[in-house]
């Protein structure tokens, strides 16, 4: 029998952005397990870049797929919903804004002051803003403390932000495939290129494309493809997108797709149905900007020294987007500064996405860690 959940909506009538106005926003959220009477058995799971709050379970028994971390979260699993109350939220500017199962505010949303979509007039959220929406939701439920904040990739970044800005709130953080400062390599290869692709697309119209007959689909497909290639390893891509030596068209026409290109392109077309390009580039900017030292004059030691939570950092050895050596440096630095951090490196040739697609590589470690400290 599947673990069942439902999408709920939390609205904030007056949300003050760090670098923007105070406007109404909403976020979707899902819960798993039961909140105890003391409201002190809570684990917050933040989602990765292109995901949603659907981290586990199903909306109906008949659903084909469960949430992305279903192997990790559920009754008797590493994050045991018989013991913990798990809550996960949709980020501001969630990429899949066109999904009926996503509730978010961003460029695609209608500005109540004008009756038109915000487009690029929407303020650029920070990771701190995302944390503030989560904190407001938790407080509305009477929750004032977290057993753990955890997540993969962007979700792990958010967990670092919680530990630095609200150190008394969190007992444990578990950042999986994530670093406290966004790596330059990832910004240049996977995120900044997506923004440039949008700017070069004549159909983008400076972000004001919502009333146009043709949407900027090609730049969206390219943005999705850039992320796909960056998030996986060379061996994975070689296995998944196989070359066909019988290809002929690409030898005769410089613009024709080979089999490899065609397979990857078709995947992006399929993935794009629920994604808004402006939301994608806003999410790129949110995480490109991420640096937990920015509130402390760029002093990373000062930021890391604020972490009172026990830390379990889980990198993947083949990850290029958040390299394991950066994560190891972070763990060593937290410990040198007097904190308490553990490193658990996973081995997979899948690359960055191993932290999302292969939770079996680290579920026992997380179960042990939570069992010791939560």
GROMACS .gro file of C-alpha atoms in nm:
model
  374
    1UNK     CA    1   0.000   0.000   0.000
    2UNK     CA    2   0.145   0.336  -0.105
    3UNK     CA    3   0.217   0.621   0.133
    4UNK     CA    4  -0.045   0.880   0.036
    5UNK     CA    5  -0.018   1.256   0.055
    6UNK     CA    6  -0.197   1.561  -0.078
    7UNK     CA    7  -0.092   1.905  -0.191
    8UNK     CA    8  -0.184   2.187   0.044
    9UNK     CA    9  -0.141   2.561  -0.002
   10UNK     CA   10   0.002   2.821   0.233
   11UNK     CA   11  -0.053   3.190   0.159
   12UNK     CA   12   0.140   3.485   0.296
   13UNK     CA   13  -0.048   3.809   0.241
   14UNK     CA   14   0.251   4.036   0.301
   15UNK     CA   15   0.586   3.877   0.226
   16UNK     CA   16   0.890   4.107   0.233
   17UNK     CA   17   1.161   4.004  -0.013
   18UNK     CA   18   1.523   4.076   0.078
   19UNK     CA   19   1.569   4.269  -0.246
   20UNK     CA   20   1.220   4.366  -0.347
   21UNK     CA   21   0.876   4.477  -0.241
   22UNK     CA   22   0.629   4.329   0.004
   23UNK     CA   23   0.370   4.132  -0.192
   24UNK     CA   24   0.135   3.833  -0.144
   25UNK     CA   25   0.291   3.494  -0.217
   26UNK     CA   26   0.188   3.131  -0.187
   27UNK     CA   27   0.370   2.800  -0.168
   28UNK     CA   28   0.246   2.444  -0.192
   29UNK     CA   29   0.343   2.186   0.065
   30UNK     CA   30   0.301   1.818   0.146
   31UNK     CA   31   0.325   1.632   0.474
   32UNK     CA   32   0.403   1.273   0.565
   33UNK     CA   33   0.350   1.106   0.900
   34UNK     CA   34   0.185   1.259   1.207
   35UNK     CA   35   0.278   1.573   1.398
   36UNK     CA   36   0.302   1.475   1.764
   37UNK     CA   37   0.138   1.667   2.049
   38UNK     CA   38   0.462   1.846   2.138
   39UNK     CA   39   0.517   1.937   1.771
   40UNK     CA   40   0.882   1.842   1.807
   41UNK     CA   41   0.917   1.549   1.564
   42UNK     CA   42   0.949   1.756   1.246
   43UNK     CA   43   1.187   1.703   0.954
   44UNK     CA   44   1.191   1.960   0.675
   45UNK     CA   45   1.279   1.830   0.328
   46UNK     CA   46   1.362   2.095   0.067
   47UNK     CA   47   1.353   1.998  -0.299
   48UNK     CA   48   1.618   2.006  -0.568
   49UNK     CA   49   1.637   2.257  -0.854
   50UNK     CA   50   1.364   2.131  -1.090
   51UNK     CA   51   1.163   1.923  -0.843
   52UNK     CA   52   0.861   2.002  -0.624
   53UNK     CA   53   0.748   1.927  -0.271
   54UNK     CA   54   0.646   1.579  -0.389
   55UNK     CA   55   0.942   1.409  -0.224
   56UNK     CA   56   0.768   1.083  -0.135
   57UNK     CA   57   0.445   0.886  -0.158
   58UNK     CA   58   0.166   0.922  -0.409
   59UNK     CA   59  -0.140   1.139  -0.448
   60UNK     CA   60  -0.346   0.829  -0.535
   61UNK     CA   61  -0.282   0.455  -0.529
   62UNK     CA   62  -0.314   0.453  -0.907
   63UNK     CA   63  -0.027   0.700  -0.963
   64UNK     CA   64   0.245   0.546  -1.175
   65UNK     CA   65   0.534   0.711  -0.991
   66UNK     CA   66   0.598   0.807  -0.630
   67UNK     CA   67   0.786   1.115  -0.507
   68UNK     CA   68   1.152   1.143  -0.598
   69UNK     CA   69   1.290   1.032  -0.257
   70UNK     CA   70   1.028   0.765  -0.187
   71UNK     CA   71   1.306   0.513  -0.129
   72UNK     CA   72   1.425   0.726   0.161
   73UNK     CA   73   1.105   0.860   0.319
   74UNK     CA   74   0.817   0.650   0.450
   75UNK     CA   75   0.710   0.401   0.718
   76UNK     CA   76   1.011   0.208   0.843
   77UNK     CA   77   1.247   0.378   0.596
   78UNK     CA   78   1.554   0.588   0.677
   79UNK     CA   79   1.335   0.893   0.734
   80UNK     CA   80   1.070   0.697   0.921
   81UNK     CA   81   0.725   0.855   0.897
   82UNK     CA   82   0.609   0.634   1.182
   83UNK     CA   83   0.838   0.847   1.398
   84UNK     CA   84   0.884   1.179   1.218
   85UNK     CA   85   0.648   1.435   1.071
   86UNK     CA   86   0.799   1.523   0.735
   87UNK     CA   87   0.706   1.845   0.559
   88UNK     CA   88   0.822   1.961   0.217
   89UNK     CA   89   0.745   2.286   0.035
   90UNK     CA   90   0.742   2.419  -0.321
   91UNK     CA   91   1.008   2.687  -0.365
   92UNK     CA   92   0.927   3.036  -0.483
   93UNK     CA   93   0.959   3.050  -0.865
   94UNK     CA   94   0.920   2.672  -0.883
   95UNK     CA   95   1.013   2.561  -1.235
   96UNK     CA   96   0.705   2.339  -1.283
   97UNK     CA   97   0.461   2.623  -1.224
   98UNK     CA   98   0.222   2.491  -1.492
   99UNK     CA   99   0.157   2.171  -1.295
  100UNK     CA  100  -0.174   2.149  -1.110
  101UNK     CA  101   0.024   1.993  -0.823
  102UNK     CA  102   0.251   2.295  -0.780
  103UNK     CA  103   0.169   2.615  -0.594
  104UNK     CA  104   0.427   2.889  -0.618
  105UNK     CA  105   0.459   3.260  -0.684
  106UNK     CA  106   0.693   3.392  -0.949
  107UNK     CA  107   0.710   3.557  -1.293
  108UNK     CA  108   0.422   3.344  -1.426
  109UNK     CA  109   0.192   3.463  -1.146
  110UNK     CA  110  -0.054   3.745  -1.197
  111UNK     CA  111   0.038   4.069  -1.024
  112UNK     CA  112  -0.279   4.172  -0.836
  113UNK     CA  113  -0.184   4.538  -0.879
  114UNK     CA  114  -0.184   4.522  -1.261
  115UNK     CA  115  -0.387   4.213  -1.353
  116UNK     CA  116  -0.096   4.098  -1.571
  117UNK     CA  117   0.174   3.837  -1.517
  118UNK     CA  118   0.475   3.970  -1.331
  119UNK     CA  119   0.728   3.850  -1.592
  120UNK     CA  120   1.066   4.008  -1.509
  121UNK     CA  121   0.911   4.267  -1.276
  122UNK     CA  122   0.898   3.989  -1.016
  123UNK     CA  123   1.163   4.038  -0.746
  124UNK     CA  124   1.461   3.803  -0.750
  125UNK     CA  125   1.424   3.577  -0.444
  126UNK     CA  126   1.721   3.467  -0.239
  127UNK     CA  127   1.768   3.131  -0.072
  128UNK     CA  128   1.705   3.322   0.252
  129UNK     CA  129   1.366   3.428   0.113
  130UNK     CA  130   1.284   3.062   0.049
  131UNK     CA  131   1.378   2.980   0.409
  132UNK     CA  132   1.154   3.262   0.530
  133UNK     CA  133   0.853   3.121   0.343
  134UNK     CA  134   0.921   2.782   0.501
  135UNK     CA  135   0.963   2.933   0.847
  136UNK     CA  136   0.635   3.123   0.813
  137UNK     CA  137   0.457   2.799   0.718
  138UNK     CA  138   0.610   2.608   1.009
  139UNK     CA  139   0.516   2.880   1.256
  140UNK     CA  140   0.159   2.884   1.122
  141UNK     CA  141   0.141   2.514   1.218
  142UNK     CA  142   0.271   2.586   1.568
  143UNK     CA  143   0.615   2.440   1.491
  144UNK     CA  144   0.915   2.618   1.642
  145UNK     CA  145   1.189   2.358   1.608
  146UNK     CA  146   1.315   2.104   1.356
  147UNK     CA  147   1.468   1.768   1.425
  148UNK     CA  148   1.635   1.800   1.087
  149UNK     CA  149   1.651   2.007   0.770
  150UNK     CA  150   1.763   1.809   0.469
  151UNK     CA  151   1.755   1.799   0.094
  152UNK     CA  152   1.943   1.719  -0.224
  153UNK     CA  153   2.130   1.976  -0.434
  154UNK     CA  154   1.928   2.301  -0.406
  155UNK     CA  155   1.749   2.138  -0.112
  156UNK     CA  156   2.082   2.080   0.061
  157UNK     CA  157   2.176   2.442  -0.003
  158UNK     CA  158   1.855   2.545   0.173
  159UNK     CA  159   1.942   2.325   0.471
  160UNK     CA  160   2.277   2.505   0.509
  161UNK     CA  161   2.089   2.835   0.504
  162UNK     CA  162   1.863   2.717   0.786
  163UNK     CA  163   2.161   2.613   0.999
  164UNK     CA  164   2.342   2.945   0.951
  165UNK     CA  165   2.050   3.185   0.995
  166UNK     CA  166   1.844   2.993   1.253
  167UNK     CA  167   2.101   2.784   1.441
  168UNK     CA  168   1.875   2.732   1.744
  169UNK     CA  169   1.596   2.594   1.527
  170UNK     CA  170   1.770   2.286   1.390
  171UNK     CA  171   1.923   1.980   1.559
  172UNK     CA  172   2.060   1.822   1.242
  173UNK     CA  173   2.115   1.915   0.879
  174UNK     CA  174   2.172   1.664   0.599
  175UNK     CA  175   2.286   1.839   0.281
  176UNK     CA  176   2.310   1.580   0.003
  177UNK     CA  177   2.518   1.671  -0.307
  178UNK     CA  178   2.531   2.035  -0.194
  179UNK     CA  179   2.779   2.303  -0.096
  180UNK     CA  180   2.743   2.620   0.116
  181UNK     CA  181   2.865   2.841  -0.170
  182UNK     CA  182   2.748   2.776  -0.526
  183UNK     CA  183   3.045   2.654  -0.733
  184UNK     CA  184   3.158   2.878  -1.019
  185UNK     CA  185   3.182   2.580  -1.254
  186UNK     CA  186   2.816   2.492  -1.202
  187UNK     CA  187   2.710   2.854  -1.239
  188UNK     CA  188   2.892   2.892  -1.569
  189UNK     CA  189   2.811   2.555  -1.726
  190UNK     CA  190   2.457   2.476  -1.612
  191UNK     CA  191   2.290   2.797  -1.502
  192UNK     CA  192   2.437   3.109  -1.657
  193UNK     CA  193   2.426   2.951  -2.004
  194UNK     CA  194   2.052   2.893  -1.960
  195UNK     CA  195   1.998   3.262  -1.889
  196UNK     CA  196   2.207   3.361  -2.191
  197UNK     CA  197   2.012   3.121  -2.413
  198UNK     CA  198   1.687   3.290  -2.310
  199UNK     CA  199   1.828   3.637  -2.376
  200UNK     CA  200   1.938   3.533  -2.727
  201UNK     CA  201   1.596   3.390  -2.816
  202UNK     CA  202   1.397   3.646  -3.023
  203UNK     CA  203   1.075   3.491  -2.892
  204UNK     CA  204   1.166   3.564  -2.531
  205UNK     CA  205   1.089   3.937  -2.567
  206UNK     CA  206   1.277   4.031  -2.252
  207UNK     CA  207   1.060   3.792  -2.051
  208UNK     CA  208   0.732   3.941  -2.180
  209UNK     CA  209   0.623   3.647  -2.393
  210UNK     CA  210   0.304   3.541  -2.218
  211UNK     CA  211   0.067   3.702  -2.466
  212UNK     CA  212   0.267   3.600  -2.771
  213UNK     CA  213   0.139   3.342  -3.019
  214UNK     CA  214   0.469   3.153  -3.003
  215UNK     CA  215   0.649   3.075  -2.680
  216UNK     CA  216   1.033   3.065  -2.654
  217UNK     CA  217   1.034   2.685  -2.655
  218UNK     CA  218   1.374   2.629  -2.815
  219UNK     CA  219   1.561   2.824  -2.548
  220UNK     CA  220   1.367   2.637  -2.280
  221UNK     CA  221   1.464   2.303  -2.439
  222UNK     CA  222   1.825   2.417  -2.446
  223UNK     CA  223   1.815   2.529  -2.082
  224UNK     CA  224   1.676   2.191  -1.979
  225UNK     CA  225   1.936   2.009  -2.188
  226UNK     CA  226   2.225   2.207  -2.037
  227UNK     CA  227   2.109   2.106  -1.690
  228UNK     CA  228   2.055   1.742  -1.790
  229UNK     CA  229   2.404   1.704  -1.930
  230UNK     CA  230   2.566   1.882  -1.636
  231UNK     CA  231   2.381   1.680  -1.375
  232UNK     CA  232   2.484   1.339  -1.505
  233UNK     CA  233   2.824   1.183  -1.561
  234UNK     CA  234   2.988   1.091  -1.890
  235UNK     CA  235   2.944   0.712  -1.831
  236UNK     CA  236   2.573   0.757  -1.757
  237UNK     CA  237   2.517   0.969  -2.067
  238UNK     CA  238   2.712   0.721  -2.279
  239UNK     CA  239   2.493   0.435  -2.158
  240UNK     CA  240   2.168   0.627  -2.195
  241UNK     CA  241   2.216   0.809  -2.526
  242UNK     CA  242   2.366   0.555  -2.763
  243UNK     CA  243   2.521   0.650  -3.093
  244UNK     CA  244   2.381   0.486  -3.406
  245UNK     CA  245   2.659   0.418  -3.653
  246UNK     CA  246   2.397   0.390  -3.927
  247UNK     CA  247   2.313   0.762  -3.901
  248UNK     CA  248   2.328   0.918  -4.246
  249UNK     CA  249   2.143   1.251  -4.236
  250UNK     CA  250   2.390   1.420  -4.003
  251UNK     CA  251   2.670   1.342  -4.251
  252UNK     CA  252   2.478   1.504  -4.534
  253UNK     CA  253   2.329   1.802  -4.348
  254UNK     CA  254   2.525   2.004  -4.096
  255UNK     CA  255   2.201   2.096  -3.913
  256UNK     CA  256   2.055   1.744  -3.896
  257UNK     CA  257   2.039   1.564  -3.560
  258UNK     CA  258   2.227   1.243  -3.495
  259UNK     CA  259   2.048   0.973  -3.296
  260UNK     CA  260   2.220   1.089  -2.978
  261UNK     CA  261   2.108   1.450  -3.027
  262UNK     CA  262   1.757   1.346  -3.122
  263UNK     CA  263   1.711   1.132  -2.810
  264UNK     CA  264   1.828   1.409  -2.580
  265UNK     CA  265   1.618   1.672  -2.758
  266UNK     CA  266   1.298   1.467  -2.738
  267UNK     CA  267   1.351   1.421  -2.363
  268UNK     CA  268   1.365   1.798  -2.314
  269UNK     CA  269   1.049   1.851  -2.519
  270UNK     CA  270   0.873   1.599  -2.296
  271UNK     CA  271   1.008   1.758  -1.977
  272UNK     CA  272   0.916   2.111  -2.080
  273UNK     CA  273   0.537   2.076  -2.071
  274UNK     CA  274   0.501   2.198  -1.712
  275UNK     CA  275   0.796   2.437  -1.706
  276UNK     CA  276   0.794   2.814  -1.755
  277UNK     CA  277   1.116   2.959  -1.898
  278UNK     CA  278   1.113   3.268  -1.675
  279UNK     CA  279   1.070   3.048  -1.368
  280UNK     CA  280   1.364   2.838  -1.486
  281UNK     CA  281   1.596   3.137  -1.525
  282UNK     CA  282   1.481   3.285  -1.193
  283UNK     CA  283   1.565   2.955  -1.024
  284UNK     CA  284   1.903   2.964  -1.199
  285UNK     CA  285   1.966   3.310  -1.057
  286UNK     CA  286   1.850   3.218  -0.705
  287UNK     CA  287   2.104   2.938  -0.676
  288UNK     CA  288   2.383   3.107  -0.873
  289UNK     CA  289   2.362   3.383  -0.612
  290UNK     CA  290   2.384   3.142  -0.321
  291UNK     CA  291   2.665   3.217  -0.076
  292UNK     CA  292   2.600   3.170   0.295
  293UNK     CA  293   2.878   3.417   0.377
  294UNK     CA  294   2.709   3.713   0.204
  295UNK     CA  295   2.537   3.831   0.523
  296UNK     CA  296   2.873   3.819   0.702
  297UNK     CA  297   3.087   4.036   0.480
  298UNK     CA  298   3.199   3.740   0.272
  299UNK     CA  299   3.356   3.573   0.576
  300UNK     CA  300   3.277   3.205   0.521
  301UNK     CA  301   3.435   3.104   0.852
  302UNK     CA  302   3.199   3.335   1.037
  303UNK     CA  303   2.901   3.184   0.856
  304UNK     CA  304   3.010   2.823   0.914
  305UNK     CA  305   3.089   2.892   1.280
  306UNK     CA  306   2.723   2.982   1.336
  307UNK     CA  307   2.616   2.623   1.259
  308UNK     CA  308   2.514   2.454   1.584
  309UNK     CA  309   2.340   2.161   1.419
  310UNK     CA  310   2.518   1.833   1.366
  311UNK     CA  311   2.595   1.801   0.997
  312UNK     CA  312   2.591   1.494   0.775
  313UNK     CA  313   2.720   1.594   0.432
  314UNK     CA  314   2.669   1.341   0.152
  315UNK     CA  315   2.855   1.415  -0.173
  316UNK     CA  316   2.900   1.187  -0.474
  317UNK     CA  317   3.255   1.120  -0.587
  318UNK     CA  318   3.169   1.164  -0.957
  319UNK     CA  319   2.964   1.483  -0.907
  320UNK     CA  320   3.088   1.776  -1.117
  321UNK     CA  321   2.815   2.022  -1.012
  322UNK     CA  322   2.891   2.012  -0.636
  323UNK     CA  323   3.228   1.838  -0.626
  324UNK     CA  324   3.304   1.603  -0.339
  325UNK     CA  325   3.631   1.785  -0.263
  326UNK     CA  326   3.437   2.107  -0.195
  327UNK     CA  327   3.206   1.920   0.041
  328UNK     CA  328   3.502   1.759   0.220
  329UNK     CA  329   3.661   2.101   0.266
  330UNK     CA  330   3.335   2.228   0.418
  331UNK     CA  331   3.311   1.939   0.664
  332UNK     CA  332   3.676   1.981   0.766
  333UNK     CA  333   3.625   2.354   0.811
  334UNK     CA  334   3.312   2.317   1.024
  335UNK     CA  335   3.497   2.076   1.251
  336UNK     CA  336   3.805   2.302   1.266
  337UNK     CA  337   3.577   2.587   1.373
  338UNK     CA  338   3.443   2.376   1.660
  339UNK     CA  339   3.132   2.235   1.494
  340UNK     CA  340   3.031   1.875   1.448
  341UNK     CA  341   3.018   1.745   1.092
  342UNK     CA  342   3.046   1.406   0.926
  343UNK     CA  343   3.131   1.324   0.565
  344UNK     CA  344   2.977   1.028   0.384
  345UNK     CA  345   3.096   1.003   0.024
  346UNK     CA  346   2.891   0.785  -0.210
  347UNK     CA  347   3.037   0.613  -0.514
  348UNK     CA  348   2.828   0.613  -0.830
  349UNK     CA  349   2.898   0.675  -1.196
  350UNK     CA  350   2.565   0.857  -1.231
  351UNK     CA  351   2.716   1.190  -1.118
  352UNK     CA  352   2.525   1.462  -0.937
  353UNK     CA  353   2.191   1.290  -0.982
  354UNK     CA  354   2.304   0.992  -0.775
  355UNK     CA  355   2.198   1.192  -0.470
  356UNK     CA  356   1.843   1.198  -0.605
  357UNK     CA  357   1.805   0.877  -0.803
  358UNK     CA  358   2.005   0.640  -0.582
  359UNK     CA  359   1.906   0.700  -0.217
  360UNK     CA  360   1.987   0.335  -0.146
  361UNK     CA  361   2.352   0.441  -0.148
  362UNK     CA  362   2.310   0.651   0.165
  363UNK     CA  363   1.978   0.556   0.329
  364UNK     CA  364   2.141   0.337   0.595
  365UNK     CA  365   2.381   0.618   0.687
  366UNK     CA  366   2.095   0.866   0.721
  367UNK     CA  367   1.895   0.620   0.929
  368UNK     CA  368   2.193   0.571   1.161
  369UNK     CA  369   2.259   0.947   1.183
  370UNK     CA  370   1.899   1.035   1.264
  371UNK     CA  371   1.884   0.748   1.511
  372UNK     CA  372   2.185   0.884   1.699
  373UNK     CA  373   2.085   1.250   1.710
  374UNK     CA  374   1.710   1.276   1.653
   0.00000   0.00000   0.00000
